[in-house]
Amino acid sequence: MISNMNSGTAKHRSVRLRAAVAGAGTVGLVLTAAGVAVAKGDAPAEKTALAASGRQNGRVQLTLPEPTGPRRIGTTSLHLVDHSRNDPWIPRSSPRELMISVWYPATRTRGERRAPWLPPKSAALYKKQTSQNLGTSLDDVDLPVTHAYQDAPVAGKSPRSHPVVLFSPGFAGLRQFDTALVEDLASRGYVVVTIDHTYEAPFVEFPGGRLEFGTQPPEPSEEEHAKSLRVRQADTRFVLNELTKLNAGKNPDAGHRRLPRGLQGTLNLSKTGMFGHSVGGDTAAEVMAEDRRVRAGVDLDGSVNGPVATTGLDRPFMLMGNATHTRDNDSTWNDFWSNLRGWRLDLRLSDSAHQTFTDMPPLVQQLEKAVPLSPEVVARLDSSFGTIPADRAIAAQRAYLNAFFDLHLRHRDGSLLSGPSAKFPEITFVP
C-alpha cells in the first residue's frame, strides 16, 4: 500500500499524483482539456470531422471524429445498484449506485436516433461550468452527438461474438470523456463498457434526471487516493459480475428498463480487457492484479500508485505516456515496469500532454475557432495538450489501442506493435 512506501519514493509518487489529479480536476469540469495551440495551423484536421463544426442558423455544433471501423454502433446505459456495499463516499447508509454505458456493434440503425455525448441535465451543467471557466457565452454552442445509435439492435448472436473492453476515466472525469476511443473500438467489433465512479466524478446523471455530485476534494491526499483506487476496483469487479448476469439473459438495470434487442449472449467475457486514462489507467492495473477475468490492460498516462506497482502482473499490459511522462521521471512507472512478468510495451506520444488522452482536443479545437477567447484563457489552455494536432493524437491512440486488444484478445497480429511505424511517427517505442 502507499503508506508502506519509503519516504523518498512516497514523496516522488505524491508529486506525480498531485500533478495528474490537478490536471484532471481542471479538465473534468470544463472544456479546457485541450491546448488551443493544437488547433492553429492544423490543416489536415480541417478535412475531417474534427473541424466540422460551423455556424448553422446561428449555432455551433461541436463534433467528435468519426469511428474508423467498419461496424455501425449502438449504445445503451444501465443503472446498477450493488446491494452488497454501502457507498463509501457518503455519510448515509445507501447501497453503491453506478451508471455505465455499453457500446457495441449494431445490426441496423435506420430510424434510430444518435445518442448525445452527455445526457440533458449533465450537458446543461457542463456548458454552464465551461462558459464560466472560459469567460465566454456558450449559449449558441451545442455539445456533440455521438456516432452511436441509442438502443439499436445488437449485431451477433453467438456468445463468443464480441470481446469486452472496460474503460475507467481519470480523476474528476466522466465516462463520456473518451468517447472517441470507445466508439472506435466498438466500430471494430468490441463491446466497450464505460464506468462512472459516483461521487468521485464531478456529477453523474441517473435515470429521471437525478444528479449526484462529487464529494472528493480537488487534490486528494494519498490516503484518499488509495481509497479511491479500492473503490474503483470494487466498482469494476461488480460491473463484471453484472455483465455476466446480462450475458446470461438477466436484466441488471435497477429500473429494469428495456435492453437493446440481441444484447443477451453477445459478450465474450472470456476475452475481457481494460483501459483507462490517468487514475483510470492505474485502476486497470489494480483490477488486473485482483481479477483474472481481465486478461490485458492499457494505462493512458496514469501513474501507478497502488500495490500493483510492486506486485506486478503476469498478463499483457501497455503503457502510453505523454511527451514528458517517462519511467525516468515517474518512479511508479519504473517500479511497475520492472515487475511486469508478461508481454509489455511502453509507448510515448510525442508533443502531447496529460489531457491529450481525452475527447477534449478536437472539441476545444472547434470551440476556439467558433467563439472568442481571451489571451489569458488561450495561455491557460496551451499548457494542457502540448502541440500535437488533435487528429494525429486521436488517430495514434486509436490505432495502438486496437492493435493491442486485437493481439491479446483476438490473437490477431497486425505487426503495428512490433516496432516504430512510418504511419505514426508520433509514437516512440521506449525500450
Coordinates of C-alpha atoms in Angstrom, one line a residue:
M1 CA 0.0 0.0 0.0
I2 CA 1.0 3.6 -0.4
S3 CA 1.5 4.1 3.3
N4 CA 4.2 1.4 3.2
M5 CA 6.5 3.1 0.7
N6 CA 9.8 4.6 1.8
S7 CA 9.7 8.4 2.2
G8 CA 11.7 9.2 -0.9
T9 CA 9.5 7.1 -3.2
A10 CA 6.4 8.3 -1.4
K11 CA 7.4 11.9 -2.0
H12 CA 8.1 11.2 -5.7
R13 CA 4.8 9.4 -6.1
S14 CA 2.9 12.2 -4.3
V15 CA 4.3 14.8 -6.7
R16 CA 3.1 12.6 -9.7
L17 CA -0.3 12.1 -8.1
R18 CA -0.8 15.8 -7.4
A19 CA 0.2 16.7 -10.9
A20 CA -2.2 14.2 -12.5
V21 CA -5.1 14.9 -10.2
A22 CA -4.7 18.7 -10.6
G23 CA -4.8 18.4 -14.4
A24 CA -7.7 16.1 -14.3
G25 CA -9.6 18.3 -11.9
T26 CA -9.2 21.3 -14.2
V27 CA -10.4 19.5 -17.2
G28 CA -13.0 17.3 -15.6
L29 CA -15.5 20.2 -15.3
V30 CA -14.8 22.4 -18.3
L31 CA -13.8 22.2 -21.9
T32 CA -10.3 23.3 -21.1
A33 CA -8.7 19.9 -21.6
A34 CA -7.1 20.8 -24.9
G35 CA -4.5 23.3 -25.7
V36 CA -5.9 25.8 -28.2
A37 CA -2.5 25.8 -29.8
V38 CA -3.4 22.4 -31.2
A39 CA -6.0 24.0 -33.5
K40 CA -3.6 26.6 -35.0
G41 CA -2.2 25.7 -38.4
D42 CA -3.8 22.2 -38.3
A43 CA -4.7 22.0 -42.0
P44 CA -5.2 18.2 -42.1
A45 CA -7.8 18.4 -39.3
E46 CA -9.9 20.8 -41.3
K47 CA -10.6 18.0 -43.8
T48 CA -12.0 15.7 -41.1
A49 CA -14.9 15.7 -38.7
L50 CA -12.6 17.4 -36.1
A51 CA -13.3 20.8 -37.7
A52 CA -16.8 20.0 -38.9
S53 CA -18.4 22.5 -36.5
G54 CA -19.7 25.6 -38.0
R55 CA -22.4 28.1 -37.7
Q56 CA -25.7 26.9 -39.0
N57 CA -28.7 29.1 -38.2
G58 CA -26.5 31.0 -35.8
R59 CA -25.5 27.9 -33.8
V60 CA -22.2 26.0 -33.5
Q61 CA -22.3 22.2 -33.4
L62 CA -19.3 20.5 -31.9
T63 CA -18.4 17.1 -33.3
L64 CA -16.4 14.1 -32.5
P65 CA -14.2 12.4 -35.1
E66 CA -15.9 9.6 -36.9
P67 CA -15.0 6.0 -35.9
T68 CA -12.7 4.2 -38.4
G69 CA -14.0 0.7 -38.1
P70 CA -16.5 -1.0 -40.5
R71 CA -19.3 -1.6 -38.0
R72 CA -22.3 0.6 -37.2
I73 CA -22.5 1.1 -33.4
G74 CA -25.2 1.3 -30.8
T75 CA -25.1 2.3 -27.1
T76 CA -27.2 1.9 -24.0
S77 CA -26.9 3.0 -20.4
L78 CA -27.5 0.9 -17.3
H79 CA -28.2 1.9 -13.7
L80 CA -26.6 -0.6 -11.5
V81 CA -27.0 -1.0 -7.7
D82 CA -24.6 -3.0 -5.6
H83 CA -26.6 -4.0 -2.5
S84 CA -23.6 -5.8 -1.0
R85 CA -21.8 -2.5 -0.4
N86 CA -22.7 0.7 1.4
D87 CA -21.5 3.7 -0.6
P88 CA -18.1 4.7 0.9
W89 CA -18.3 8.3 -0.2
I90 CA -21.5 9.5 1.5
P91 CA -22.4 9.5 5.2
R92 CA -25.9 8.0 4.9
S93 CA -26.3 4.2 4.6
S94 CA -27.1 3.6 1.0
P95 CA -26.1 0.9 -1.5
R96 CA -23.4 1.8 -4.1
E97 CA -25.0 3.0 -7.3
L98 CA -23.3 3.3 -10.7
M99 CA -24.0 4.3 -14.2
I100 CA -22.4 2.5 -17.1
S101 CA -22.7 2.7 -20.8
V102 CA -22.4 -0.3 -23.2
W103 CA -21.1 0.4 -26.7
Y104 CA -21.5 -2.3 -29.2
P105 CA -21.7 -3.2 -32.9
A106 CA -25.2 -2.7 -34.2
T107 CA -27.1 -4.6 -36.9
R108 CA -29.3 -1.7 -38.2
T109 CA -29.6 1.9 -37.3
R110 CA -32.2 3.1 -39.7
G111 CA -34.9 5.0 -37.8
E112 CA -32.9 5.1 -34.6
R113 CA -31.6 8.3 -33.1
R114 CA -28.0 9.1 -32.3
A115 CA -27.1 9.2 -28.6
P116 CA -25.9 12.5 -27.1
W117 CA -22.4 12.9 -25.7
L118 CA -23.9 13.9 -22.3
P119 CA -27.5 13.3 -21.0
P120 CA -29.6 16.5 -20.8
K121 CA -29.1 17.8 -17.3
S122 CA -25.4 16.9 -17.4
A123 CA -25.0 18.7 -20.7
A124 CA -26.6 21.9 -19.4
L125 CA -24.5 21.9 -16.2
Y126 CA -21.3 21.1 -18.2
K127 CA -22.0 24.0 -20.6
K128 CA -22.6 26.4 -17.7
Q129 CA -19.4 25.5 -15.9
T130 CA -17.4 25.6 -19.1
S131 CA -18.8 29.0 -20.0
Q132 CA -17.8 30.4 -16.6
N133 CA -14.3 29.0 -16.9
L134 CA -13.7 30.2 -20.4
G135 CA -15.2 33.6 -19.7
T136 CA -17.4 33.5 -22.8
S137 CA -21.0 32.5 -23.6
L138 CA -21.7 29.1 -25.0
D139 CA -25.5 29.7 -25.4
D140 CA -25.1 29.2 -29.2
V141 CA -22.8 26.1 -28.9
D142 CA -24.3 22.6 -29.0
L143 CA -22.3 19.7 -27.4
P144 CA -21.5 16.7 -29.6
V145 CA -23.9 13.9 -30.7
T146 CA -22.1 10.6 -30.7
H147 CA -21.9 8.3 -33.7
A148 CA -23.7 5.5 -31.7
Y149 CA -27.5 4.9 -32.1
Q150 CA -29.5 4.8 -28.9
D151 CA -30.5 1.2 -28.0
A152 CA -30.1 0.0 -31.6
P153 CA -30.3 -3.8 -32.1
V154 CA -27.0 -5.6 -31.4
A155 CA -25.1 -7.4 -34.1
G156 CA -24.1 -11.1 -33.5
K157 CA -25.9 -14.0 -31.9
S158 CA -23.0 -16.2 -30.7
P159 CA -21.9 -15.9 -27.1
R160 CA -18.4 -15.6 -28.5
S161 CA -19.2 -12.8 -30.8
H162 CA -17.6 -9.7 -29.2
P163 CA -14.6 -9.3 -26.9
V164 CA -15.3 -6.9 -24.0
V165 CA -13.2 -3.9 -23.0
L166 CA -13.8 -1.9 -19.9
F167 CA -13.0 1.8 -19.5
S168 CA -12.3 3.9 -16.4
P169 CA -11.9 7.7 -16.7
G170 CA -9.4 9.9 -14.9
F171 CA -9.9 11.7 -11.6
A172 CA -12.9 14.1 -11.8
G173 CA -13.6 12.7 -15.3
L174 CA -16.8 11.3 -16.7
R175 CA -17.3 8.0 -18.6
Q176 CA -18.1 10.1 -21.7
F177 CA -14.7 11.8 -21.8
D178 CA -13.0 9.2 -24.0
T179 CA -15.9 8.6 -26.4
A180 CA -13.7 9.0 -29.5
L181 CA -11.6 6.0 -28.4
V182 CA -14.6 4.0 -27.2
E183 CA -16.6 4.4 -30.3
D184 CA -13.7 3.4 -32.5
L185 CA -13.2 0.1 -30.6
A186 CA -17.0 -0.6 -30.9
S187 CA -16.8 0.1 -34.6
R188 CA -14.2 -2.7 -34.8
G189 CA -16.3 -5.3 -33.1
Y190 CA -15.7 -4.8 -29.4
V191 CA -18.3 -4.3 -26.7
V192 CA -16.9 -1.4 -24.6
V193 CA -18.3 -0.8 -21.1
T194 CA -17.6 2.7 -19.7
I195 CA -17.9 3.3 -15.9
D196 CA -18.8 6.4 -13.9
H197 CA -17.4 6.2 -10.4
T198 CA -20.1 8.0 -8.5
Y199 CA -19.1 10.8 -6.0
E200 CA -15.6 10.8 -7.4
A201 CA -16.9 12.0 -10.8
P202 CA -18.0 15.7 -10.7
F203 CA -21.6 14.6 -11.3
V204 CA -23.4 11.5 -12.5
E205 CA -26.8 11.6 -14.1
F206 CA -29.2 8.8 -13.2
P207 CA -32.5 7.9 -14.8
G208 CA -35.1 10.5 -14.4
G209 CA -32.5 13.3 -14.4
R210 CA -31.3 12.8 -10.8
L211 CA -27.8 14.2 -10.5
E212 CA -25.3 13.0 -7.8
F213 CA -22.4 15.4 -7.3
G214 CA -18.8 14.6 -6.5
T215 CA -17.7 14.7 -2.9
Q216 CA -13.9 14.4 -3.4
P217 CA -11.5 17.3 -2.8
P218 CA -9.8 18.9 -5.8
E219 CA -6.4 17.4 -4.6
P220 CA -7.0 14.3 -2.6
S221 CA -4.4 13.1 -0.2
E222 CA -2.5 9.8 -0.8
E223 CA -4.8 8.1 1.7
E224 CA -7.9 9.4 -0.2
H225 CA -6.4 8.3 -3.5
A226 CA -5.6 4.8 -2.1
K227 CA -9.3 4.6 -1.0
S228 CA -10.4 5.8 -4.4
L229 CA -8.4 3.0 -6.1
R230 CA -10.0 0.4 -3.8
V231 CA -13.5 1.8 -4.6
R232 CA -12.8 1.9 -8.3
Q233 CA -11.6 -1.7 -8.2
A234 CA -14.7 -2.9 -6.4
D235 CA -16.9 -0.9 -8.8
T236 CA -15.2 -2.6 -11.8
R237 CA -15.4 -6.1 -10.4
F238 CA -19.1 -5.5 -9.6
V239 CA -19.7 -4.3 -13.2
L240 CA -18.0 -7.5 -14.4
N241 CA -20.4 -9.6 -12.3
E242 CA -23.4 -7.7 -13.7
L243 CA -22.2 -8.2 -17.2
T244 CA -22.1 -11.9 -16.6
K245 CA -25.7 -11.8 -15.5
L246 CA -26.6 -9.6 -18.5
N247 CA -25.0 -12.1 -20.9
A248 CA -26.9 -14.9 -19.3
G249 CA -30.2 -13.3 -20.1
K250 CA -30.9 -11.3 -16.9
N251 CA -31.6 -7.5 -16.9
P252 CA -29.3 -5.9 -14.2
D253 CA -30.7 -2.4 -14.7
A254 CA -32.2 -1.2 -11.4
G255 CA -35.3 0.1 -13.2
H256 CA -35.5 -3.0 -15.5
R257 CA -35.5 -0.6 -18.5
R258 CA -35.7 -2.4 -21.8
L259 CA -32.4 -3.6 -23.1
P260 CA -31.4 -3.4 -26.8
R261 CA -32.6 -6.3 -28.8
G262 CA -29.9 -9.0 -29.2
L263 CA -27.6 -7.9 -26.3
Q264 CA -28.1 -11.1 -24.3
G265 CA -25.4 -13.6 -25.2
T266 CA -23.3 -11.4 -27.4
L267 CA -20.5 -10.6 -24.9
N268 CA -17.4 -12.9 -25.0
L269 CA -16.4 -12.4 -21.3
S270 CA -13.6 -14.9 -21.7
K271 CA -11.8 -12.2 -23.7
T272 CA -12.0 -9.2 -21.5
G273 CA -9.6 -6.3 -21.4
M274 CA -9.5 -2.9 -19.7
F275 CA -8.0 0.6 -20.3
G276 CA -8.2 3.9 -18.6
H277 CA -6.8 7.4 -18.6
S278 CA -4.7 8.8 -15.7
V279 CA -6.1 7.3 -12.5
G280 CA -8.3 5.1 -14.7
G281 CA -5.1 3.5 -16.1
D282 CA -4.0 2.8 -12.6
T283 CA -7.4 1.3 -12.0
A284 CA -7.0 -1.0 -14.9
A285 CA -3.7 -2.4 -13.5
E286 CA -5.2 -2.7 -10.0
V287 CA -8.2 -4.6 -11.2
M288 CA -6.0 -7.0 -13.2
A289 CA -4.0 -7.7 -10.1
E290 CA -7.0 -8.9 -8.3
D291 CA -9.3 -10.3 -11.0
R292 CA -8.0 -12.7 -13.6
R293 CA -11.1 -12.2 -15.7
V294 CA -9.3 -9.1 -17.1
R295 CA -6.7 -10.6 -19.5
A296 CA -5.0 -7.4 -20.9
G297 CA -4.8 -3.8 -19.9
V298 CA -3.7 -0.3 -21.0
D299 CA -2.7 2.7 -18.9
L300 CA -3.0 6.0 -20.8
D301 CA -0.6 8.4 -18.9
G302 CA -1.5 7.4 -15.4
S303 CA 1.0 6.9 -12.6
V304 CA 0.6 3.6 -10.8
N305 CA 0.2 4.5 -7.2
G306 CA -1.4 1.3 -5.9
P307 CA 0.1 -2.0 -4.7
V308 CA 0.3 -3.4 -8.3
A309 CA 3.4 -1.3 -8.8
T310 CA 5.3 -3.7 -6.6
T311 CA 3.4 -6.9 -7.1
G312 CA 3.3 -6.6 -10.9
L313 CA 1.3 -8.6 -13.4
D314 CA 1.7 -11.7 -15.4
R315 CA -0.6 -10.7 -18.3
P316 CA -0.1 -8.3 -21.2
F317 CA 0.0 -4.6 -20.3
M318 CA 0.7 -1.5 -22.3
L319 CA 1.8 2.0 -21.1
M320 CA 1.2 5.0 -23.3
G321 CA 2.7 8.3 -21.9
N322 CA 2.7 11.9 -22.9
A323 CA 5.8 13.5 -24.3
T324 CA 7.4 14.2 -20.8
H325 CA 6.0 11.3 -18.8
T326 CA 8.6 8.5 -18.7
R327 CA 9.9 5.8 -16.5
D328 CA 12.9 8.1 -15.8
N329 CA 10.8 10.8 -14.1
D330 CA 8.0 8.6 -12.7
S331 CA 9.2 6.1 -10.2
T332 CA 5.8 4.4 -10.1
W333 CA 6.1 3.5 -13.8
N334 CA 9.7 2.3 -13.3
D335 CA 8.7 0.0 -10.5
F336 CA 5.6 -1.3 -12.3
W337 CA 7.5 -1.9 -15.5
S338 CA 10.2 -3.9 -13.7
N339 CA 7.6 -6.1 -12.1
L340 CA 5.6 -6.9 -15.3
R341 CA 6.2 -10.5 -16.0
G342 CA 4.1 -10.9 -19.1
W343 CA 4.0 -9.2 -22.5
R344 CA 4.7 -5.5 -22.1
L345 CA 5.1 -2.3 -24.1
D346 CA 5.9 1.3 -23.3
L347 CA 4.9 3.9 -25.8
R348 CA 5.3 7.7 -25.8
L349 CA 3.1 10.1 -27.7
S350 CA 5.3 13.0 -28.9
D351 CA 4.3 16.7 -28.4
S352 CA 1.4 15.6 -26.1
A353 CA 0.5 16.4 -22.5
H354 CA -1.6 14.6 -19.8
Q355 CA -5.0 15.7 -21.1
T356 CA -4.3 14.7 -24.7
F357 CA -5.8 11.3 -23.9
T358 CA -9.4 12.6 -23.8
D359 CA -12.1 13.9 -26.2
M360 CA -11.2 17.5 -25.4
P361 CA -8.6 18.3 -28.1
P362 CA -11.0 18.2 -31.1
L363 CA -13.8 19.8 -29.2
V364 CA -11.7 22.8 -28.0
Q365 CA -10.1 23.0 -31.4
Q366 CA -13.5 23.7 -32.8
L367 CA -14.6 25.9 -29.9
E368 CA -11.5 28.1 -30.4
K369 CA -12.5 28.7 -34.0
A370 CA -16.1 29.5 -33.1
V371 CA -16.1 31.7 -30.0
P372 CA -13.9 34.5 -28.7
L373 CA -11.3 33.5 -26.1
S374 CA -9.1 35.9 -24.2
P375 CA -5.3 35.7 -24.4
E376 CA -5.3 34.7 -20.8
V377 CA -7.6 31.7 -21.5
V378 CA -5.6 30.7 -24.5
A379 CA -2.4 30.8 -22.4
R380 CA -4.0 28.6 -19.8
L381 CA -5.1 26.2 -22.4
D382 CA -1.8 26.0 -24.2
S383 CA -0.1 24.0 -21.4
S384 CA -2.8 21.3 -21.3
F385 CA -2.1 19.5 -24.5
G386 CA 1.3 20.2 -26.0
T387 CA 1.5 20.9 -29.7
I388 CA 0.4 17.6 -31.3
P389 CA -2.5 18.1 -33.7
A390 CA -5.7 16.7 -32.3
D391 CA -6.4 14.5 -35.3
R392 CA -3.0 12.9 -35.1
A393 CA -3.2 12.3 -31.4
I394 CA -6.6 10.5 -31.7
A395 CA -5.5 8.5 -34.7
A396 CA -2.4 7.2 -32.9
Q397 CA -4.3 6.3 -29.8
R398 CA -7.0 4.5 -31.7
A399 CA -4.5 2.6 -33.8
Y400 CA -2.4 1.3 -30.9
L401 CA -5.4 0.5 -28.6
N402 CA -7.0 -1.5 -31.4
A403 CA -3.7 -3.3 -32.2
F404 CA -3.2 -4.1 -28.5
F405 CA -6.6 -5.6 -27.9
D406 CA -6.6 -7.3 -31.3
L407 CA -3.4 -9.1 -30.4
H408 CA -4.2 -10.1 -26.9
L409 CA -8.0 -10.7 -27.1
R410 CA -8.4 -11.8 -30.7
H411 CA -4.9 -13.2 -31.4
R412 CA -4.6 -11.0 -34.5
D413 CA -1.2 -9.6 -35.0
G414 CA -1.1 -6.7 -37.5
S415 CA 2.6 -6.0 -36.7
L416 CA 1.9 -2.4 -35.5
L417 CA 3.2 -3.3 -32.0
S418 CA 6.4 -4.8 -33.3
G419 CA 8.3 -1.5 -33.8
P420 CA 8.1 2.1 -35.0
S421 CA 5.7 2.8 -37.9
A422 CA 6.0 5.4 -40.6
K423 CA 2.3 5.8 -40.4
F424 CA 2.6 7.0 -36.8
P425 CA 5.8 8.9 -36.4
E426 CA 4.3 10.5 -33.2
I427 CA 4.7 7.2 -31.4
T428 CA 8.1 6.3 -29.8
F429 CA 8.8 2.8 -28.6
V430 CA 10.5 3.1 -25.2
P431 CA 13.0 0.2 -24.6

